[in-house]
PDB file of C-alpha atoms in Angstrom:
ATOM      1  CA  ASN V   1      82.087 -16.027  14.030  1.00  0.00           C
ATOM      2  CA  ALA V   2      78.885 -16.444  15.964  1.00  0.00           C
ATOM      3  CA  GLY V   3      76.789 -13.428  16.498  1.00  0.00           C
ATOM      4  CA  VAL V   4      74.147 -11.066  15.081  1.00  0.00           C
ATOM      5  CA  THR V   5      74.370  -9.904  11.447  1.00  0.00           C
ATOM      6  CA  GLN V   6      72.430  -6.928  10.162  1.00  0.00           C
ATOM      7  CA  THR V   7      71.851  -6.097   6.513  1.00  0.00           C
ATOM      8  CA  PRO V   8      72.284  -3.635   4.973  1.00  0.00           C
ATOM      9  CA  LYS V   9      74.707  -1.478   6.948  1.00  0.00           C
ATOM     10  CA  PHE V  10      73.777   1.805   5.250  1.00  0.00           C
ATOM     11  CA  ARG V  11      70.770   2.834   3.164  1.00  0.00           C
ATOM     12  CA  VAL V  12      69.305   6.058   1.788  1.00  0.00           C
ATOM     13  CA  LEU V  13      65.566   6.041   1.176  1.00  0.00           C
ATOM     14  CA  LYS V  14      63.208   8.573  -0.374  1.00  0.00           C
ATOM     15  CA  THR V  15      60.078   9.575   1.553  1.00  0.00           C
ATOM     16  CA  GLY V  16      57.351   7.034   0.818  1.00  0.00           C
ATOM     17  CA  GLN V  17      59.647   4.211  -0.236  1.00  0.00           C
ATOM     18  CA  SER V  18      59.641   0.771   1.550  1.00  0.00           C
ATOM     19  CA  MET V  19      62.333  -1.343   2.734  1.00  0.00           C
ATOM     20  CA  THR V  20      63.183  -4.319   4.942  1.00  0.00           C
ATOM     21  CA  LEU V  21      66.092  -4.674   7.397  1.00  0.00           C
ATOM     22  CA  LEU V  22      67.283  -8.167   8.024  1.00  0.00           C
ATOM     23  CA  CYS V  23      68.666  -9.532  11.306  1.00  0.00           C
ATOM     24  CA  ALA V  24      70.167 -12.948  11.480  1.00  0.00           C
ATOM     25  CA  GLN V  25      71.614 -14.694  14.507  1.00  0.00           C
ATOM     26  CA  ASP V  26      73.393 -18.135  14.819  1.00  0.00           C
ATOM     27  CA  MET V  27      73.262 -18.526  18.580  1.00  0.00           C
ATOM     28  CA  ASN V  28      69.840 -20.329  18.708  1.00  0.00           C
ATOM     29  CA  HIS V  29      68.435 -17.430  20.811  1.00  0.00           C
ATOM     30  CA  GLU V  30      64.792 -17.273  21.512  1.00  0.00           C
ATOM     31  CA  TYR V  31      64.547 -13.536  22.105  1.00  0.00           C
ATOM     32  CA  MET V  32      65.125 -10.956  19.327  1.00  0.00           C
ATOM     33  CA  TYR V  33      64.680  -7.164  19.434  1.00  0.00           C
ATOM     34  CA  TRP V  34      64.802  -4.077  17.191  1.00  0.00           C
ATOM     35  CA  TYR V  35      65.917  -0.785  18.677  1.00  0.00           C
ATOM     36  CA  ARG V  36      66.420   2.587  17.143  1.00  0.00           C
ATOM     37  CA  GLN V  37      69.034   5.000  18.347  1.00  0.00           C
ATOM     38  CA  ASP V  38      68.757   8.739  17.820  1.00  0.00           C
ATOM     39  CA  PRO V  39      71.198  11.420  19.262  1.00  0.00           C
ATOM     40  CA  GLY V  40      70.440  12.114  22.830  1.00  0.00           C
ATOM     41  CA  MET V  41      67.582   9.613  22.924  1.00  0.00           C
ATOM     42  CA  GLY V  42      69.369   6.411  23.847  1.00  0.00           C
ATOM     43  CA  LEU V  43      67.994   3.087  22.658  1.00  0.00           C
ATOM     44  CA  ARG V  44      64.276   2.806  22.105  1.00  0.00           C
ATOM     45  CA  LEU V  45      62.515  -0.516  21.597  1.00  0.00           C
ATOM     46  CA  ILE V  46      60.469  -0.858  18.341  1.00  0.00           C
ATOM     47  CA  HIS V  47      59.327  -4.441  18.426  1.00  0.00           C
ATOM     48  CA  TYR V  48      60.524  -7.670  19.876  1.00  0.00           C
ATOM     49  CA  SER V  49      59.971 -11.387  19.632  1.00  0.00           C
ATOM     50  CA  VAL V  50      60.019 -14.078  22.384  1.00  0.00           C
ATOM     51  CA  GLY V  51      60.227 -16.979  19.898  1.00  0.00           C
ATOM     52  CA  GLU V  52      59.626 -18.169  16.423  1.00  0.00           C
ATOM     53  CA  GLY V  53      56.298 -16.989  15.036  1.00  0.00           C
ATOM     54  CA  THR V  54      55.800 -14.353  17.849  1.00  0.00           C
ATOM     55  CA  THR V  55      56.099 -10.564  17.844  1.00  0.00           C
ATOM     56  CA  ALA V  56      55.127  -7.766  20.198  1.00  0.00           C
ATOM     57  CA  LYS V  57      55.173  -4.007  20.115  1.00  0.00           C
ATOM     58  CA  GLY V  58      57.691  -2.032  22.043  1.00  0.00           C
ATOM     59  CA  GLU V  59      57.995   1.624  22.902  1.00  0.00           C
ATOM     60  CA  VAL V  60      57.958   3.122  19.429  1.00  0.00           C
ATOM     61  CA  PRO V  61      56.256   0.738  17.006  1.00  0.00           C
ATOM     62  CA  ASP V  62      54.301   3.086  14.738  1.00  0.00           C
ATOM     63  CA  GLY V  63      55.431   3.043  11.104  1.00  0.00           C
ATOM     64  CA  TYR V  64      57.155  -0.369  11.478  1.00  0.00           C
ATOM     65  CA  ASN V  65      56.242  -3.964  11.056  1.00  0.00           C
ATOM     66  CA  VAL V  66      58.133  -7.064  11.992  1.00  0.00           C
ATOM     67  CA  SER V  67      58.214 -10.817  11.156  1.00  0.00           C
ATOM     68  CA  ARG V  68      59.887 -13.851  12.880  1.00  0.00           C
ATOM     69  CA  LEU V  69      59.019 -16.744  10.528  1.00  0.00           C
ATOM     70  CA  LYS V  70      62.310 -18.563  11.376  1.00  0.00           C
ATOM     71  CA  LYS V  71      63.976 -18.634  14.728  1.00  0.00           C
ATOM     72  CA  GLN V  72      67.222 -17.207  13.443  1.00  0.00           C
ATOM     73  CA  ASN V  73      65.770 -14.239  11.523  1.00  0.00           C
ATOM     74  CA  PHE V  74      63.939 -11.112  12.572  1.00  0.00           C
ATOM     75  CA  LEU V  75      62.825  -8.680   9.886  1.00  0.00           C
ATOM     76  CA  LEU V  76      61.972  -5.072  10.350  1.00  0.00           C
ATOM     77  CA  GLY V  77      59.851  -3.369   7.582  1.00  0.00           C
ATOM     78  CA  LEU V  78      59.117   0.189   6.864  1.00  0.00           C
ATOM     79  CA  GLU V  79      56.099   0.398   4.513  1.00  0.00           C
ATOM     80  CA  SER V  80      56.267   4.156   3.786  1.00  0.00           C
ATOM     81  CA  ALA V  81      59.434   5.723   4.988  1.00  0.00           C
ATOM     82  CA  ALA V  82      59.334   9.131   6.553  1.00  0.00           C
ATOM     83  CA  PRO V  83      62.247  11.563   7.456  1.00  0.00           C
ATOM     84  CA  SER V  84      61.407  11.007  11.118  1.00  0.00           C
ATOM     85  CA  GLN V  85      62.581   7.391  10.695  1.00  0.00           C
ATOM     86  CA  THR V  86      66.132   8.525   9.921  1.00  0.00           C
ATOM     87  CA  SER V  87      68.158   6.703  12.617  1.00  0.00           C
ATOM     88  CA  VAL V  88      70.531   4.029  13.489  1.00  0.00           C
ATOM     89  CA  TYR V  89      68.763   0.726  13.865  1.00  0.00           C
ATOM     90  CA  PHE V  90      70.199  -2.031  16.068  1.00  0.00           C
ATOM     91  CA  CYS V  91      69.031  -5.631  16.198  1.00  0.00           C
ATOM     92  CA  ALA V  92      69.822  -7.662  19.285  1.00  0.00           C
ATOM     93  CA  SER V  93      69.230 -11.184  20.572  1.00  0.00           C
ATOM     94  CA  SER V  94      69.269 -13.003  23.873  1.00  0.00           C
ATOM     95  CA  ARG V  95      68.938 -16.534  25.021  1.00  0.00           C
ATOM     96  CA  ASP V  96      66.082 -15.618  27.435  1.00  0.00           C
ATOM     97  CA  ARG V  97      64.478 -12.833  29.256  1.00  0.00           C
ATOM     98  CA  VAL V  98      67.277 -12.679  31.875  1.00  0.00           C
ATOM     99  CA  ASP V  99      70.332 -13.210  29.578  1.00  0.00           C
ATOM    100  CA  GLY V 100      72.522 -10.390  28.250  1.00  0.00           C
ATOM    101  CA  TYR V 101      71.917  -9.084  24.704  1.00  0.00           C
ATOM    102  CA  THR V 102      74.192  -9.449  21.719  1.00  0.00           C
ATOM    103  CA  PHE V 103      73.872  -6.629  19.282  1.00  0.00           C
ATOM    104  CA  GLY V 104      74.389  -6.404  15.523  1.00  0.00           C
ATOM    105  CA  SER V 105      76.636  -3.705  14.122  1.00  0.00           C
ATOM    106  CA  GLY V 106      73.668  -1.509  13.191  1.00  0.00           C
ATOM    107  CA  THR V 107      72.033  -0.134  10.055  1.00  0.00           C
ATOM    108  CA  ARG V 108      72.313   3.646   9.445  1.00  0.00           C
ATOM    109  CA  LEU V 109      69.122   4.722   7.593  1.00  0.00           C
ATOM    110  CA  THR V 110      68.531   8.105   6.093  1.00  0.00           C
ATOM    111  CA  VAL V 111      65.187   9.101   4.745  1.00  0.00           C
ATOM    112  CA  VAL V 112      65.264  12.149   2.493  1.00  0.00           C
TER     113      VAL V 112
ATOM    114  CA  GLN N   1      59.336   4.183  31.112  1.00  0.00           C
ATOM    115  CA  GLN N   2      63.068   4.516  30.495  1.00  0.00           C
ATOM    116  CA  PRO N   3      65.299   3.945  33.491  1.00  0.00           C
ATOM    117  CA  VAL N   4      66.989   7.223  34.462  1.00  0.00           C
ATOM    118  CA  GLN N   5      70.757   7.293  34.741  1.00  0.00           C
ATOM    119  CA  SER N   6      73.025   9.694  36.571  1.00  0.00           C
ATOM    120  CA  PRO N   7      75.298  11.412  35.921  1.00  0.00           C
ATOM    121  CA  GLN N   8      74.592  12.293  32.237  1.00  0.00           C
ATOM    122  CA  ALA N   9      78.288  12.763  31.652  1.00  0.00           C
ATOM    123  CA  VAL N  10      81.521  12.409  33.544  1.00  0.00           C
ATOM    124  CA  ILE N  11      85.196  13.137  32.745  1.00  0.00           C
ATOM    125  CA  LEU N  12      87.906  11.216  34.595  1.00  0.00           C
ATOM    126  CA  ARG N  13      91.605  11.058  34.600  1.00  0.00           C
ATOM    127  CA  GLU N  14      93.243   7.658  34.231  1.00  0.00           C
ATOM    128  CA  GLY N  15      93.287   5.760  37.486  1.00  0.00           C
ATOM    129  CA  GLU N  16      90.263   7.564  38.919  1.00  0.00           C
ATOM    130  CA  ASP N  17      87.101   5.823  40.005  1.00  0.00           C
ATOM    131  CA  ALA N  18      83.551   6.485  38.912  1.00  0.00           C
ATOM    132  CA  VAL N  19      79.997   5.428  39.847  1.00  0.00           C
ATOM    133  CA  ILE N  20      77.038   5.374  37.370  1.00  0.00           C
ATOM    134  CA  ASN N  21      73.604   5.048  38.804  1.00  0.00           C
ATOM    135  CA  CYS N  22      70.425   3.653  37.265  1.00  0.00           C
ATOM    136  CA  SER N  23      66.949   4.059  38.735  1.00  0.00           C
ATOM    137  CA  SER N  24      63.703   2.664  37.461  1.00  0.00           C
ATOM    138  CA  SER N  25      60.083   3.569  38.252  1.00  0.00           C
ATOM    139  CA  LYS N  26      59.039  -0.017  37.411  1.00  0.00           C
ATOM    140  CA  ALA N  27      59.966  -3.254  39.156  1.00  0.00           C
ATOM    141  CA  LEU N  28      63.144  -4.752  37.910  1.00  0.00           C
ATOM    142  CA  TYR N  29      63.885  -8.445  38.114  1.00  0.00           C
ATOM    143  CA  SER N  30      67.379  -8.100  36.695  1.00  0.00           C
ATOM    144  CA  VAL N  31      69.637  -5.227  35.410  1.00  0.00           C
ATOM    145  CA  HIS N  32      71.973  -5.271  32.464  1.00  0.00           C
ATOM    146  CA  TRP N  33      74.867  -2.896  31.821  1.00  0.00           C
ATOM    147  CA  TYR N  34      76.371  -2.151  28.384  1.00  0.00           C
ATOM    148  CA  ARG N  35      79.127   0.064  27.057  1.00  0.00           C
ATOM    149  CA  GLN N  36      78.834   1.662  23.561  1.00  0.00           C
ATOM    150  CA  LYS N  37      81.890   3.297  21.932  1.00  0.00           C
ATOM    151  CA  HIS N  38      81.237   5.964  19.208  1.00  0.00           C
ATOM    152  CA  GLY N  39      79.930   4.520  16.067  1.00  0.00           C
ATOM    153  CA  GLU N  40      79.826   0.974  17.354  1.00  0.00           C
ATOM    154  CA  ALA N  41      77.070  -1.398  18.819  1.00  0.00           C
ATOM    155  CA  PRO N  42      76.540  -1.667  22.569  1.00  0.00           C
ATOM    156  CA  VAL N  43      78.558  -4.390  24.251  1.00  0.00           C
ATOM    157  CA  PHE N  44      77.232  -6.427  27.094  1.00  0.00           C
ATOM    158  CA  LEU N  45      79.194  -5.911  30.418  1.00  0.00           C
ATOM    159  CA  MET N  46      77.306  -7.373  33.174  1.00  0.00           C
ATOM    160  CA  ILE N  47      73.949  -8.731  34.433  1.00  0.00           C
ATOM    161  CA  LEU N  48      72.743  -8.469  37.943  1.00  0.00           C
ATOM    162  CA  LEU N  49      69.879 -10.902  38.941  1.00  0.00           C
ATOM    163  CA  LYS N  50      67.206 -10.598  41.608  1.00  0.00           C
ATOM    164  CA  GLY N  51      68.593 -12.132  44.822  1.00  0.00           C
ATOM    165  CA  GLY N  52      72.109 -10.683  44.295  1.00  0.00           C
ATOM    166  CA  GLU N  53      73.584 -13.022  41.855  1.00  0.00           C
ATOM    167  CA  GLN N  54      75.951 -11.195  39.515  1.00  0.00           C
ATOM    168  CA  LYS N  55      77.057 -12.515  36.071  1.00  0.00           C
ATOM    169  CA  GLY N  56      79.666 -10.612  34.174  1.00  0.00           C
ATOM    170  CA  HIS N  57      83.343 -10.166  33.551  1.00  0.00           C
ATOM    171  CA  ASP N  58      86.237  -7.744  33.466  1.00  0.00           C
ATOM    172  CA  LYS N  59      87.267  -5.469  36.335  1.00  0.00           C
ATOM    173  CA  ILE N  60      83.997  -3.623  36.531  1.00  0.00           C
ATOM    174  CA  SER N  61      81.572  -4.340  39.279  1.00  0.00           C
ATOM    175  CA  ALA N  62      78.015  -3.468  40.086  1.00  0.00           C
ATOM    176  CA  SER N  63      75.243  -3.639  42.664  1.00  0.00           C
ATOM    177  CA  PHE N  64      71.411  -4.055  42.465  1.00  0.00           C
ATOM    178  CA  ASN N  65      68.967  -2.976  45.131  1.00  0.00           C
ATOM    179  CA  GLU N  66      65.742  -4.645  44.229  1.00  0.00           C
ATOM    180  CA  LYS N  67      63.574  -2.856  46.696  1.00  0.00           C
ATOM    181  CA  LYS N  68      64.614   0.584  45.556  1.00  0.00           C
ATOM    182  CA  GLN N  69      64.794  -0.490  41.870  1.00  0.00           C
ATOM    183  CA  GLN N  70      68.198   0.913  41.555  1.00  0.00           C
ATOM    184  CA  SER N  71      71.563  -0.256  40.287  1.00  0.00           C
ATOM    185  CA  SER N  72      75.042   1.159  40.364  1.00  0.00           C
ATOM    186  CA  LEU N  73      77.993   0.490  38.082  1.00  0.00           C
ATOM    187  CA  TYR N  74      81.531   0.844  39.730  1.00  0.00           C
ATOM    188  CA  LEU N  75      84.510   1.569  37.533  1.00  0.00           C
ATOM    189  CA  THR N  76      87.672   1.463  39.538  1.00  0.00           C
ATOM    190  CA  ALA N  77      91.201   2.660  38.411  1.00  0.00           C
ATOM    191  CA  SER N  78      89.712   3.742  35.131  1.00  0.00           C
ATOM    192  CA  GLN N  79      91.593   3.105  31.896  1.00  0.00           C
ATOM    193  CA  LEU N  80      91.399   4.980  28.575  1.00  0.00           C
ATOM    194  CA  SER N  81      89.503   1.962  27.111  1.00  0.00           C
ATOM    195  CA  TYR N  82      86.649   2.640  29.531  1.00  0.00           C
ATOM    196  CA  SER N  83      85.592   5.650  27.496  1.00  0.00           C
ATOM    197  CA  GLY N  84      82.169   5.260  25.952  1.00  0.00           C
ATOM    198  CA  THR N  85      78.483   5.714  26.816  1.00  0.00           C
ATOM    199  CA  TYR N  86      77.125   3.359  29.500  1.00  0.00           C
ATOM    200  CA  PHE N  87      73.561   2.148  29.444  1.00  0.00           C
ATOM    201  CA  CYS N  88      71.634   0.160  32.075  1.00  0.00           C
ATOM    202  CA  GLY N  89      68.684  -1.926  30.930  1.00  0.00           C
ATOM    203  CA  GLY N  90      65.798  -3.600  32.742  1.00  0.00           C
ATOM    204  CA  GLY N  91      66.065  -7.221  31.834  1.00  0.00           C
ATOM    205  CA  ASN N  92      62.398  -7.874  32.036  1.00  0.00           C
ATOM    206  CA  GLN N  93      61.302  -4.565  30.500  1.00  0.00           C
ATOM    207  CA  PHE N  94      63.612  -4.611  27.544  1.00  0.00           C
ATOM    208  CA  TYR N  95      64.096  -0.865  27.981  1.00  0.00           C
ATOM    209  CA  PHE N  96      67.417   0.956  28.220  1.00  0.00           C
ATOM    210  CA  GLY N  97      68.447   3.833  30.447  1.00  0.00           C
ATOM    211  CA  THR N  98      69.117   7.345  29.243  1.00  0.00           C
ATOM    212  CA  GLY N  99      72.825   6.748  28.981  1.00  0.00           C
ATOM    213  CA  THR N 100      75.966   8.162  30.708  1.00  0.00           C
ATOM    214  CA  SER N 101      78.850   9.461  28.703  1.00  0.00           C
ATOM    215  CA  LEU N 102      82.146   8.631  30.304  1.00  0.00           C
ATOM    216  CA  THR N 103      85.447  10.057  29.058  1.00  0.00           C
ATOM    217  CA  VAL N 104      88.790   9.009  30.462  1.00  0.00           C
ATOM    218  CA  ILE N 105      91.615  11.378  29.771  1.00  0.00           C
ATOM    219  CA  PRO N 106      95.424  10.786  30.279  1.00  0.00           C
TER     220      PRO N 106
END
């Protein structure tokens, strides 16, 4: 089925460890986004990309890095995980700036 | 920078109507609406474009006042399946609203 796939779905990290979250979409969308969702905080934009090879900072980019080497993939990296990064991470994609977003199923990350 | 939504929470009985409002301090060129059920990803409901064009589906409607930078989502004759948290999003800003929890009870 067409859509946005996130891996992994769950992960527990120790403080200071690193990891990469993978987002893949098969809809040929230009725009891709990473959000984090915390209780009572809604969805906050971490980084986004408007096309292959491009990335830009969102609302809460500190502690994260991203790459978009291929149009269909958008990677989110945590170089040194901190407990404050415990959250549910959602990837989304859209055809353009105006189009509605398709979200992945999310990654629940716990940093201990 | 997040759009502000009101009310924060609402409880309805089946068949009742509800209105959710979204207000932005920044210019909006389009507005998206999403519904998220507990433990799931947000699902796109509708997009409203500058100039009044509306793209969406289902029995839910919305309005967009570009000058006031406000949008409203109208849910009529609510069903149990309407329960969830509703988010508005500024299409050109990529930011989502603060969310409105809607619960429909029998």
